[in-house]
Tab-separated table of C-alpha atoms and ligand atoms in Angstrom:
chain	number	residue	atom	x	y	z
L	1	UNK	CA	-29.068	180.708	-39.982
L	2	UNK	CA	-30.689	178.975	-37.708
L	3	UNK	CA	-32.128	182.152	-35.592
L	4	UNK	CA	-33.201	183.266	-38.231
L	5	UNK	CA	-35.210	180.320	-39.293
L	6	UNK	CA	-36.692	180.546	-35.878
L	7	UNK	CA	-37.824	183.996	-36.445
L	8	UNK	CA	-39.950	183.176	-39.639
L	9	UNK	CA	-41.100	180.430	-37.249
L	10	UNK	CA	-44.645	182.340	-36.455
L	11	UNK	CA	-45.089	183.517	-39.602
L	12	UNK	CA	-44.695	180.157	-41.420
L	13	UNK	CA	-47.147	178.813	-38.812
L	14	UNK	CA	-50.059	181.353	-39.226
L	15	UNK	CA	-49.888	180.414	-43.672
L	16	UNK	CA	-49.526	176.775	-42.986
L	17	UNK	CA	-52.944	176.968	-41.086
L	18	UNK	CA	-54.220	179.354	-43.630
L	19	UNK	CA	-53.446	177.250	-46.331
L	20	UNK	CA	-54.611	174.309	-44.176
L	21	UNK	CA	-58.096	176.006	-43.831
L	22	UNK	CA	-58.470	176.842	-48.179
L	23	UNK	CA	-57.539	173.527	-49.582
L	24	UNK	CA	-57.670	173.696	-52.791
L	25	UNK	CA	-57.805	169.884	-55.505
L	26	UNK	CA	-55.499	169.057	-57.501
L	27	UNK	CA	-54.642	171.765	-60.740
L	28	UNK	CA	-57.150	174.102	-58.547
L	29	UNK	CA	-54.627	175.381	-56.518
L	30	UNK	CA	-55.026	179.158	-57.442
L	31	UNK	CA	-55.363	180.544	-54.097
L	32	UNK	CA	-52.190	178.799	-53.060
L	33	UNK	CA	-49.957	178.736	-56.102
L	34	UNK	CA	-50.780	182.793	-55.906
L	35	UNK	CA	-49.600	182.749	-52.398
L	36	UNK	CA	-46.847	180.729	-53.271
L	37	UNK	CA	-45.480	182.653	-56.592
L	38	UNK	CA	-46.287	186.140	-54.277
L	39	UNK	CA	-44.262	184.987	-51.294
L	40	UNK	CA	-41.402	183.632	-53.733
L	41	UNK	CA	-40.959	187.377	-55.679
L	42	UNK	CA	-41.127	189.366	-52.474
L	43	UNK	CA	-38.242	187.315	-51.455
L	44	UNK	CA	-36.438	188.015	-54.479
L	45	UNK	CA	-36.637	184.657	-56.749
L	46	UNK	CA	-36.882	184.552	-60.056
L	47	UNK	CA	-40.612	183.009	-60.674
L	48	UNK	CA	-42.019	181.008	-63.140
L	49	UNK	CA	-46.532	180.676	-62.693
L	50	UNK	CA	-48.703	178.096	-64.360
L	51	UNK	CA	-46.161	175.373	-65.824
L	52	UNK	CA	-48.313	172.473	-65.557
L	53	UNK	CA	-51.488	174.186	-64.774
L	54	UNK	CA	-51.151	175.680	-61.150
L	55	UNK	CA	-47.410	174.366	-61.010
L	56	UNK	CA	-45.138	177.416	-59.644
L	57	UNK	CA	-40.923	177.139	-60.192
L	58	UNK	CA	-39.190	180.042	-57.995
L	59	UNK	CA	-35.174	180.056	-58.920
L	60	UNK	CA	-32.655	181.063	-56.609
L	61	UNK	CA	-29.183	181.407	-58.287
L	62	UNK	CA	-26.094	182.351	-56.052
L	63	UNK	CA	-22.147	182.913	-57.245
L	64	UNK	CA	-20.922	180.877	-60.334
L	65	UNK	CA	-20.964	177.335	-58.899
L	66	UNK	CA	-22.160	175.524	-62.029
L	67	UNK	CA	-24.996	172.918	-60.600
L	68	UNK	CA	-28.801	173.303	-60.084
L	69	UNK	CA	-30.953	171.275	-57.890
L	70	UNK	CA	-34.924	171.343	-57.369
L	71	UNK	CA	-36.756	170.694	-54.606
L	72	UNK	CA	-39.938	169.720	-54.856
L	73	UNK	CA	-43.054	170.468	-52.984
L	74	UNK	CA	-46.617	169.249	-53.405
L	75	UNK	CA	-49.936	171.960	-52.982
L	76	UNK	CA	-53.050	169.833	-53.341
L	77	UNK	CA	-55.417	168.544	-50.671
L	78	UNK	CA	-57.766	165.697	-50.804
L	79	UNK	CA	-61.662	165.831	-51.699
L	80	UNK	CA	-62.859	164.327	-48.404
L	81	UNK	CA	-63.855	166.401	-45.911
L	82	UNK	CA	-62.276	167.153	-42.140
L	83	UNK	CA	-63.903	166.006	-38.913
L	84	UNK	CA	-61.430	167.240	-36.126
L	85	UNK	CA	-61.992	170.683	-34.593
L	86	UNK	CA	-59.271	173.002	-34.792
L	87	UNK	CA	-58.856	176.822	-35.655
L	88	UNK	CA	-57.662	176.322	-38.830
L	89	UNK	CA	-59.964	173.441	-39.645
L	90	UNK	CA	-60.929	173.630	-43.368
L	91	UNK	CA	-63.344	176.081	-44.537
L	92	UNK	CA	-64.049	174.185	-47.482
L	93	UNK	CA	-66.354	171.374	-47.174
L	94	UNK	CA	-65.743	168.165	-48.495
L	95	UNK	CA	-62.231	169.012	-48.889
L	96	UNK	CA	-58.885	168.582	-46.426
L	97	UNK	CA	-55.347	169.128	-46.556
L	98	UNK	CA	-55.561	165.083	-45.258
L	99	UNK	CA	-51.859	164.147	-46.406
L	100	UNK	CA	-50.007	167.069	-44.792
L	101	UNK	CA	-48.981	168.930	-48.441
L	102	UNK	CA	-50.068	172.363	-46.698
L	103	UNK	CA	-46.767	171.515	-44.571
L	104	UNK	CA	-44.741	170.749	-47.263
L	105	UNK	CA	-45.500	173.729	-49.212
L	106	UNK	CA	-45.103	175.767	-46.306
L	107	UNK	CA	-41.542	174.328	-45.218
L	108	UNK	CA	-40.229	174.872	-49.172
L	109	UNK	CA	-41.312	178.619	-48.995
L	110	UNK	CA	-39.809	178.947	-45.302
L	111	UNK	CA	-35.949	177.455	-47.270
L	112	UNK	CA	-36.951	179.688	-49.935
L	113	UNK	CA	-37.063	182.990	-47.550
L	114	UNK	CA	-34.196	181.559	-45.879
L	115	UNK	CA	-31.638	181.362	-48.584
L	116	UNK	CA	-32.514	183.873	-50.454
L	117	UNK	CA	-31.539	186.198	-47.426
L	118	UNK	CA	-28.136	183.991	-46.327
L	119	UNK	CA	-27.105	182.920	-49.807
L	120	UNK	CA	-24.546	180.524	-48.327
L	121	UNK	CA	-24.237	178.603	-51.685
L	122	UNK	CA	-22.763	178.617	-55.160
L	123	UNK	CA	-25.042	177.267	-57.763
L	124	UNK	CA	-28.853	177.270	-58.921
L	125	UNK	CA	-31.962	176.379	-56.980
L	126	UNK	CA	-35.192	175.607	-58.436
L	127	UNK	CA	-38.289	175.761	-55.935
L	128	UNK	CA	-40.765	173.747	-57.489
L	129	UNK	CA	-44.354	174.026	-56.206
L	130	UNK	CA	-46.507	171.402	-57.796
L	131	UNK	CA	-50.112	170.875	-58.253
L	132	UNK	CA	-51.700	167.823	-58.202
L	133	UNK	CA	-49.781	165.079	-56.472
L	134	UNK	CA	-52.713	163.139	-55.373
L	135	UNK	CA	-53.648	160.596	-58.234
L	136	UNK	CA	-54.443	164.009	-60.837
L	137	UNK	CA	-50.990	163.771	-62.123
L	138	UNK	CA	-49.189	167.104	-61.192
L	139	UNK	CA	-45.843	165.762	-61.937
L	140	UNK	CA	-46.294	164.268	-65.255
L	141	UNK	CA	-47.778	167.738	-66.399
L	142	UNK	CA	-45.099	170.009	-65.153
L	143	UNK	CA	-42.619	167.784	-66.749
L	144	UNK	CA	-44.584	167.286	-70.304
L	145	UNK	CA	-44.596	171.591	-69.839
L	146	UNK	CA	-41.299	171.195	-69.926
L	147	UNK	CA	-39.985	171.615	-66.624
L	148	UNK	CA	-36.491	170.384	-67.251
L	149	UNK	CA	-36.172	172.218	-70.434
L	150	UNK	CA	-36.498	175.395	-68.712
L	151	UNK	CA	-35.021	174.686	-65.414
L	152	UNK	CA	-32.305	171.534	-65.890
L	153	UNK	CA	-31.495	169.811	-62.757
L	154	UNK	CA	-28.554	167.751	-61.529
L	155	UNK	CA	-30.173	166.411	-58.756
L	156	UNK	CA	-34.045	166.655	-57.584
L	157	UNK	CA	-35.297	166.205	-54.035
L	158	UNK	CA	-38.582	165.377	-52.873
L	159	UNK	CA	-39.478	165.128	-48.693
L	160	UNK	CA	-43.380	163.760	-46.955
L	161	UNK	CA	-44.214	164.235	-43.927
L	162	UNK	CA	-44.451	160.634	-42.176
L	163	UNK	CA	-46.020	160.540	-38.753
L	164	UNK	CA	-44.634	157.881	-36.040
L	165	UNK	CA	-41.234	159.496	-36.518
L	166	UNK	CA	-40.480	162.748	-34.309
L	167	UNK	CA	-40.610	165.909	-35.791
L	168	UNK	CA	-36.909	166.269	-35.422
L	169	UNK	CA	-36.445	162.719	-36.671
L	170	UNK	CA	-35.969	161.766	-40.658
L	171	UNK	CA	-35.867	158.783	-42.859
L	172	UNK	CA	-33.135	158.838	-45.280
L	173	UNK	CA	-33.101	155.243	-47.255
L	174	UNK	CA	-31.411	154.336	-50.635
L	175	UNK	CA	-33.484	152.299	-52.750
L	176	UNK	CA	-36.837	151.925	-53.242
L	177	UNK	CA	-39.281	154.416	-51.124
L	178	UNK	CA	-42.722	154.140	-53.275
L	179	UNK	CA	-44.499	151.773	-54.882
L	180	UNK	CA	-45.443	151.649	-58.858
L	181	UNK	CA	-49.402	152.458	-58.755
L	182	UNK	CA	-50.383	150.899	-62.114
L	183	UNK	CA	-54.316	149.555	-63.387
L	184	UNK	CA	-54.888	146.819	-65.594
L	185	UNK	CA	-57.863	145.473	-67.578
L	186	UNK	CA	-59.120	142.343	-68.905
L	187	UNK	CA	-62.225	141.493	-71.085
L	188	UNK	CA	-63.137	137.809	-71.595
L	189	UNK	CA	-65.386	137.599	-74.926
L	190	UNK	CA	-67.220	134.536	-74.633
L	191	UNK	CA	-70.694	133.609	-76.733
L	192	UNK	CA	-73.842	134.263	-74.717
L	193	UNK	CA	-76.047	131.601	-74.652
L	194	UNK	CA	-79.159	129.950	-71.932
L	195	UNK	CA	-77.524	128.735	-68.856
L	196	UNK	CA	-79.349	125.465	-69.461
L	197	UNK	CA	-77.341	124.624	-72.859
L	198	UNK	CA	-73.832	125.782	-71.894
L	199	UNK	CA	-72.493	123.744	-75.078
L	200	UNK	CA	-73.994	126.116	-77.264
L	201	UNK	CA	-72.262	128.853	-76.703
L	202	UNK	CA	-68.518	129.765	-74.979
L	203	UNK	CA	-68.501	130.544	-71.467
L	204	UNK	CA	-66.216	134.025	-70.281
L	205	UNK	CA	-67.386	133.304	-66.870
L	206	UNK	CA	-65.407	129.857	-66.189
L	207	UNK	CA	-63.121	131.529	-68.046
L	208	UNK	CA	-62.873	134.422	-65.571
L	209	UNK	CA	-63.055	131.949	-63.248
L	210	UNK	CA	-59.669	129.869	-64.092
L	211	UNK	CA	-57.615	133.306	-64.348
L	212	UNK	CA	-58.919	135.068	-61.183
L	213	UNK	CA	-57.456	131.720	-59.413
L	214	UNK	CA	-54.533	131.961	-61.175
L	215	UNK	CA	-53.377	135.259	-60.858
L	216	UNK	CA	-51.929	135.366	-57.477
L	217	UNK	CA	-49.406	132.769	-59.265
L	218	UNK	CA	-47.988	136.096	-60.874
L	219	UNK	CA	-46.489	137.443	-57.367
L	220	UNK	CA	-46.363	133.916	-55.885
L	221	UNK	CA	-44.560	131.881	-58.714
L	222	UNK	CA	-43.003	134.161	-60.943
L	223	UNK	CA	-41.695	137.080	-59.742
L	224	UNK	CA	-38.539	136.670	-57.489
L	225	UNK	CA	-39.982	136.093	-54.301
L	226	UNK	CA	-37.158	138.578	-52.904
L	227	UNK	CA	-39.078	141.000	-55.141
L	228	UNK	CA	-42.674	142.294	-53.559
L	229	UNK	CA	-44.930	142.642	-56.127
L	230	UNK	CA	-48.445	142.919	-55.425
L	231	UNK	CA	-51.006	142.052	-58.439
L	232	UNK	CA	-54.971	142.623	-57.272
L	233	UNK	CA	-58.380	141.944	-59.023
L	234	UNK	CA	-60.577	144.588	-57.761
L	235	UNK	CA	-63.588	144.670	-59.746
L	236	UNK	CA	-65.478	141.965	-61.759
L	237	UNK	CA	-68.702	142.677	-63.964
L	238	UNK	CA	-70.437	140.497	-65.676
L	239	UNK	CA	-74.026	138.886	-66.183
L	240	UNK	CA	-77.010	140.585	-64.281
L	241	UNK	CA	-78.356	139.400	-61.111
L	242	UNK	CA	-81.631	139.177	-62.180
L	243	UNK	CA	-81.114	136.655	-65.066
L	244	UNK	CA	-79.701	133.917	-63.510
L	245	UNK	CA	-80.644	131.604	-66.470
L	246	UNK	CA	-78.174	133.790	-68.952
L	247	UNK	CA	-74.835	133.179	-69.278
L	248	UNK	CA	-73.488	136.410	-70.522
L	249	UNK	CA	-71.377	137.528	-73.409
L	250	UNK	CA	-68.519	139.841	-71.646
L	251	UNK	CA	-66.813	139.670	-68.281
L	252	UNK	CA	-64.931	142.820	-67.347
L	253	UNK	CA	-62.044	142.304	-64.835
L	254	UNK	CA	-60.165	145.252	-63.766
L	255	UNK	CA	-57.232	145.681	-60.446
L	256	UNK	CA	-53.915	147.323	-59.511
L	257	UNK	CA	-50.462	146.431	-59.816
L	258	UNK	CA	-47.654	147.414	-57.684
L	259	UNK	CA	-43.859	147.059	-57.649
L	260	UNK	CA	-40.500	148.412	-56.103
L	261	UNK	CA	-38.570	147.845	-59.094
L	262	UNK	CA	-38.780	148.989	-63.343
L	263	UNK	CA	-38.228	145.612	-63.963
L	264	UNK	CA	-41.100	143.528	-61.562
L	265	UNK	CA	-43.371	146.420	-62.851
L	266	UNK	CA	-42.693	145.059	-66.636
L	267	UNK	CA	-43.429	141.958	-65.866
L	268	UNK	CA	-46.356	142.074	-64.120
L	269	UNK	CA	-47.348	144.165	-67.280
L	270	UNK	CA	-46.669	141.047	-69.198
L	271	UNK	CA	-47.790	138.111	-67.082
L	272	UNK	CA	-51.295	139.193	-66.531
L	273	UNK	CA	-51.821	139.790	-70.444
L	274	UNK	CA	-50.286	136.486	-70.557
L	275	UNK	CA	-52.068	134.700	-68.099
L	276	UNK	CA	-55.565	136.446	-69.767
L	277	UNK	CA	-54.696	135.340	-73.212
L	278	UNK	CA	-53.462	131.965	-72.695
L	279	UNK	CA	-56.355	131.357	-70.672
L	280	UNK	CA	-59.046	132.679	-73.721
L	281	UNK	CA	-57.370	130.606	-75.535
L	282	UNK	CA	-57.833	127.538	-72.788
L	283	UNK	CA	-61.073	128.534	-73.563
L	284	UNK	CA	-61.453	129.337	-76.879
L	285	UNK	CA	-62.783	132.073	-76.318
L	286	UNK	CA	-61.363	136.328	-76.661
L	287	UNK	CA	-59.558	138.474	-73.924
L	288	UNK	CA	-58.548	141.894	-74.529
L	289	UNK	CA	-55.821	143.293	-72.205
L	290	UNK	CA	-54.906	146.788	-71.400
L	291	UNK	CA	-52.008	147.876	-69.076
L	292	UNK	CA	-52.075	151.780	-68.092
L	293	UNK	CA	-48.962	152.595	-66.332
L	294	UNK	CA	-49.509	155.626	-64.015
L	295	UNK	CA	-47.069	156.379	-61.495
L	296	UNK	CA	-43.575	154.487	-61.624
L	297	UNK	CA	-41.576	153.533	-58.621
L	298	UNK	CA	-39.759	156.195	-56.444
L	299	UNK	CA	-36.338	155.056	-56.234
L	300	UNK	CA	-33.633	156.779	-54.120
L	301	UNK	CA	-30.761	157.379	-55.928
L	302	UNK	CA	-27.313	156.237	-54.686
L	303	UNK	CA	-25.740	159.687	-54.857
L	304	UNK	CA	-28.234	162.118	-53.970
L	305	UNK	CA	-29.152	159.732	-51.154
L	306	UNK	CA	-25.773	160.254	-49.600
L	307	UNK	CA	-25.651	164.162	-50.260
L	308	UNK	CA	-29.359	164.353	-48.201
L	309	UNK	CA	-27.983	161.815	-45.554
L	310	UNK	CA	-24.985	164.449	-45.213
L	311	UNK	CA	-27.761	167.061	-44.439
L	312	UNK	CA	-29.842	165.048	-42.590
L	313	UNK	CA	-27.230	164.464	-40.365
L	314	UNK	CA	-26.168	167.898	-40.047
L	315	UNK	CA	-29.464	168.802	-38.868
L	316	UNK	CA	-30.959	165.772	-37.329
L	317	UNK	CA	-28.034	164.328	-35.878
L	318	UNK	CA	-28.660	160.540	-34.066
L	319	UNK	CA	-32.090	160.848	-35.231
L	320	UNK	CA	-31.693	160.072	-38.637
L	321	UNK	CA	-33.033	156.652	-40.019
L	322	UNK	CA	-31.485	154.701	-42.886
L	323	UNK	CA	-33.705	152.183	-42.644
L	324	UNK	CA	-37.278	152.300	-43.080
L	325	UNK	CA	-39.658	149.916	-44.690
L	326	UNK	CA	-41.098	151.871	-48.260
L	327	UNK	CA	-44.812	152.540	-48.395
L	328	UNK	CA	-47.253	150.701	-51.030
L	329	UNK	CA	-48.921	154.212	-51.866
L	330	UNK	CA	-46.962	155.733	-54.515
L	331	UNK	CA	-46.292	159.309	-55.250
L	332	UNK	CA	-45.612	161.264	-58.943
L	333	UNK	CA	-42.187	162.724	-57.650
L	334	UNK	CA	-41.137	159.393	-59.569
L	335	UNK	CA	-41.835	161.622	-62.311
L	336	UNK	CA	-39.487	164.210	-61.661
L	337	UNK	CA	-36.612	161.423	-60.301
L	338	UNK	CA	-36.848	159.991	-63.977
L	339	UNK	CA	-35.706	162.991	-65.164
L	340	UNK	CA	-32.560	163.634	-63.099
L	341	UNK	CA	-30.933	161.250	-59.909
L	342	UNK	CA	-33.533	161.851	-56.810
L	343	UNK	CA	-34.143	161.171	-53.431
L	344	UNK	CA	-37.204	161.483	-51.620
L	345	UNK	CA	-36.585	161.782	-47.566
L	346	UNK	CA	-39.644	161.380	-44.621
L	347	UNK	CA	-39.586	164.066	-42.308
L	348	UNK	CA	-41.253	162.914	-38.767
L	349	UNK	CA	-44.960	164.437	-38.036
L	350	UNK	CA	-44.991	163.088	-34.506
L	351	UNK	CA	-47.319	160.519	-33.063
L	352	UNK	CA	-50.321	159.786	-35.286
L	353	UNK	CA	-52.654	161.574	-32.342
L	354	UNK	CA	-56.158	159.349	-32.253
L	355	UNK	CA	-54.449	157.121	-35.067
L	356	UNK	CA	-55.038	159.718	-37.723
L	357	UNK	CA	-52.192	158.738	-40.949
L	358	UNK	CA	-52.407	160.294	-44.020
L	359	UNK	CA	-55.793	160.300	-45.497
L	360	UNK	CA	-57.522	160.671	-42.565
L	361	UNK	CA	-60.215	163.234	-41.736
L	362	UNK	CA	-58.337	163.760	-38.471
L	363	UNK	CA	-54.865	163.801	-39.913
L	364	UNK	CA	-53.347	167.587	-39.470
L	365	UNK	CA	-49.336	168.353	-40.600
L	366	UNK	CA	-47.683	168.984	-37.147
L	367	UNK	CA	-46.696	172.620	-36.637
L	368	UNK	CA	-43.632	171.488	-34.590
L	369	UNK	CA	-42.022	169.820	-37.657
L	370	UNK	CA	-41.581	173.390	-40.066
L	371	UNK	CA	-38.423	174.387	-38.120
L	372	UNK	CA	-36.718	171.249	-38.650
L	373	UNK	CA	-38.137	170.526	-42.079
L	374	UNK	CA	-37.050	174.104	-42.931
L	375	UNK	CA	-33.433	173.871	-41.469
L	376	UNK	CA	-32.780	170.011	-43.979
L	377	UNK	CA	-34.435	172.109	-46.961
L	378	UNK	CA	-31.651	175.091	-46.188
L	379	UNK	CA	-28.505	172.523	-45.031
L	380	UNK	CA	-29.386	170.708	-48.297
L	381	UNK	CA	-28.800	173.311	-50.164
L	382	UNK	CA	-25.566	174.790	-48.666
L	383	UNK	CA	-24.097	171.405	-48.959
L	384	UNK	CA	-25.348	170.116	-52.224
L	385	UNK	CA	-23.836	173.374	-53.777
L	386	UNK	CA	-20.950	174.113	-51.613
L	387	UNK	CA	-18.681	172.121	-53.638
L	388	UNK	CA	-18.017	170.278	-50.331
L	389	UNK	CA	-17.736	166.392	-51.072
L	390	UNK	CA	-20.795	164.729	-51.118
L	391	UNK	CA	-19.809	161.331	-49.058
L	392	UNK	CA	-18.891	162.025	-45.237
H	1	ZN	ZN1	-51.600	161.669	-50.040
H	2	ZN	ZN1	-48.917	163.270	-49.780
């Protein structure tokens, strides 16, 4: 298996820097979802094109071993555009493959062309290439298309790229991985009146005030403090700058909310409404509220945690973390882990060269990590449907 893995090695390379140099935004991906669904049929998958817009689903089924898995890769690139020189620099301007998803397509295609040649497994595979990870909402689509309906899963993986770690190093962590990436609103309806003769109208702006300074009390003195929970006010609008002798009718408050658990995220939900109401009424004055949940938490699943941490350490040996701090970004795969137990693993991308992370118009997925990323995509497989026992 493994030689042969190496042999694909060159020609995974050359389309990870072709897809790196035609990035495509998210539910644009044409270009690459046709690359992808092409690459998938000449290897002899079953494939499924445009669930969820650009979304691609390539099924592998070997011998009568009754589970299915998916594993889940992400095709978009950012709209921001690339500043380092290399070959296969983007070609596109204003747009980058800046969080290393060219990689991750690339290493699900190279486990694709793998197993489909080895077929060292009993039981169903579904590939699933989606569009639009980066805040457009890729996940939610291919699921609302009905990705479960048509290809049920008993388990559903998810791996990033995370530079600092090696490229033969991975993170494999139970528990929380991703933050909740949630926005809230709040409108304070006061009565406008001159600033002179506050007392004859109602004031959203003291209002506004009082709540801003309260809301850190949220995180600070009512969630468990064992919980993180992070509640920020980002923008404020009211008044205009050029009538300083008008106190306004409207403030508009808006921020994020973020949270490792279902249950924090819920009650941030509630608090700030709570905290914006009660303090209208303080004020006898209005507050309208909206919460708009958009990405929930990514939260490793017990079980499927163990069955990667069995192939991580098949592949990875020593270097395999189980403890790594979870990042405040989040990431829609919490879409797909809501529909069946998931885990979501960080592959190393070596040292962040000239400190360029994710989102940088440096960054660039490192080359060296597709063989190893490649070889936990294929052990994965062979042990998650080999029947062998999941806990080692
Ligand atoms: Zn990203
Ligand atoms: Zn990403």
């Amino acid at each position: 298996m493994s030689d042969l893995i190496d042999a694909d090695l060159p020609f995974l390379t050359d389309l990870r820097r072709g897809l790196h140099a035609h990035p495509e935004l998210g539910f644009e991906e044409e270009r690459t979802s046709a690359i992808v669904a092409n690459l998938l049929e000449e290897a002899g998958l079953e494939v499924h094109r445009g669930l969820g817009g650009t979304g691609v689903v390539g099924t592998l089924r070997c011998g009568n071993g009754p589970r299915s898995i998916g594993l889940r890769a992400d095709m978009d690139a950012l709209a921001m555009p690339e500043t380092a020189d290399r070959p296969w620099k983007s070609t596109v301007p204003g747009k980058m493959h800046a969080c290393g998803h060219d990689g991750h397509t690339t290493l699900l295609l190279g486990a694709a062309r793998a197993l489909a040649k080895t077929r060292n497994f009993s039981g169903t595979v579904h590939f699933i290439f989606q569009p639009a990870e980066e805040g457009r909402g890729g996940a939610k689509r291919m699921v609302e298309d009905g990705l479960f309906r048509l290809f049920p899963c008993d388990a559903v993986y998810g791996l990033h790229n995370m530079p600092g770690l090696d490229p033969d190093e991975m993170a494999v962590v139970e528990g929380p991985q991703l933050a909740s990436s949630d926005s809230w609103r709040v409108t304070f309806r006061g009565t406008g009146t001159h600033g002179a003769k506050p007392h004859l109208g109602r004031d959203p702006i003291t209002a506004a005030g009082a709540f801003l300074s309260a809301l850190q009390t949220i995180p600070g003195r009512v969630v468990d403090p064992l919980q993180p929970a992070v509640v920020s006010a980002c923008s404020v609008q009211a008044g205009d700058p050029k009538a300083l002798n008008v106190i306004p009718d409207l403030v508009e408050i808006g921020g994020t909310a973020r949270a490792y658990s279902p249950e924090v995220r819920d009650q941030l939900k509630a608090e700030i409404g709570r905290l914006a109401q009660g303090t209208a009424q303080m004020f006898a004055i209005a507050a309208d509220y909206t919460y708009i949940r958009r990405i929930p938490p990514v939260i490793n699943h017990p079980d499927t945690t163990q069955r990667a941490l069995g192939a991580a350490r098949d592949v990875f040996g020593e270097k395999v973390r189980t403890a790594f701090p979870p990042s405040t970004a989040g990431d829609d795969f919490a879409y797909f882990a809501g529909e069946a137990p998931g885990c979501y693993v960080w592959l190393g991308n070596g040292p962040a060269v000239d400190g360029a992370l994710h989102h940088n118009t440096a960054y660039d997925f490192n080359d060296a990590a597709i063989g190893p990323g490649v070889r936990f995509w294929v052990r994965l497989v062979e042990r998650e449907l080999s029947g062998e026992a999941a806990h080692d």
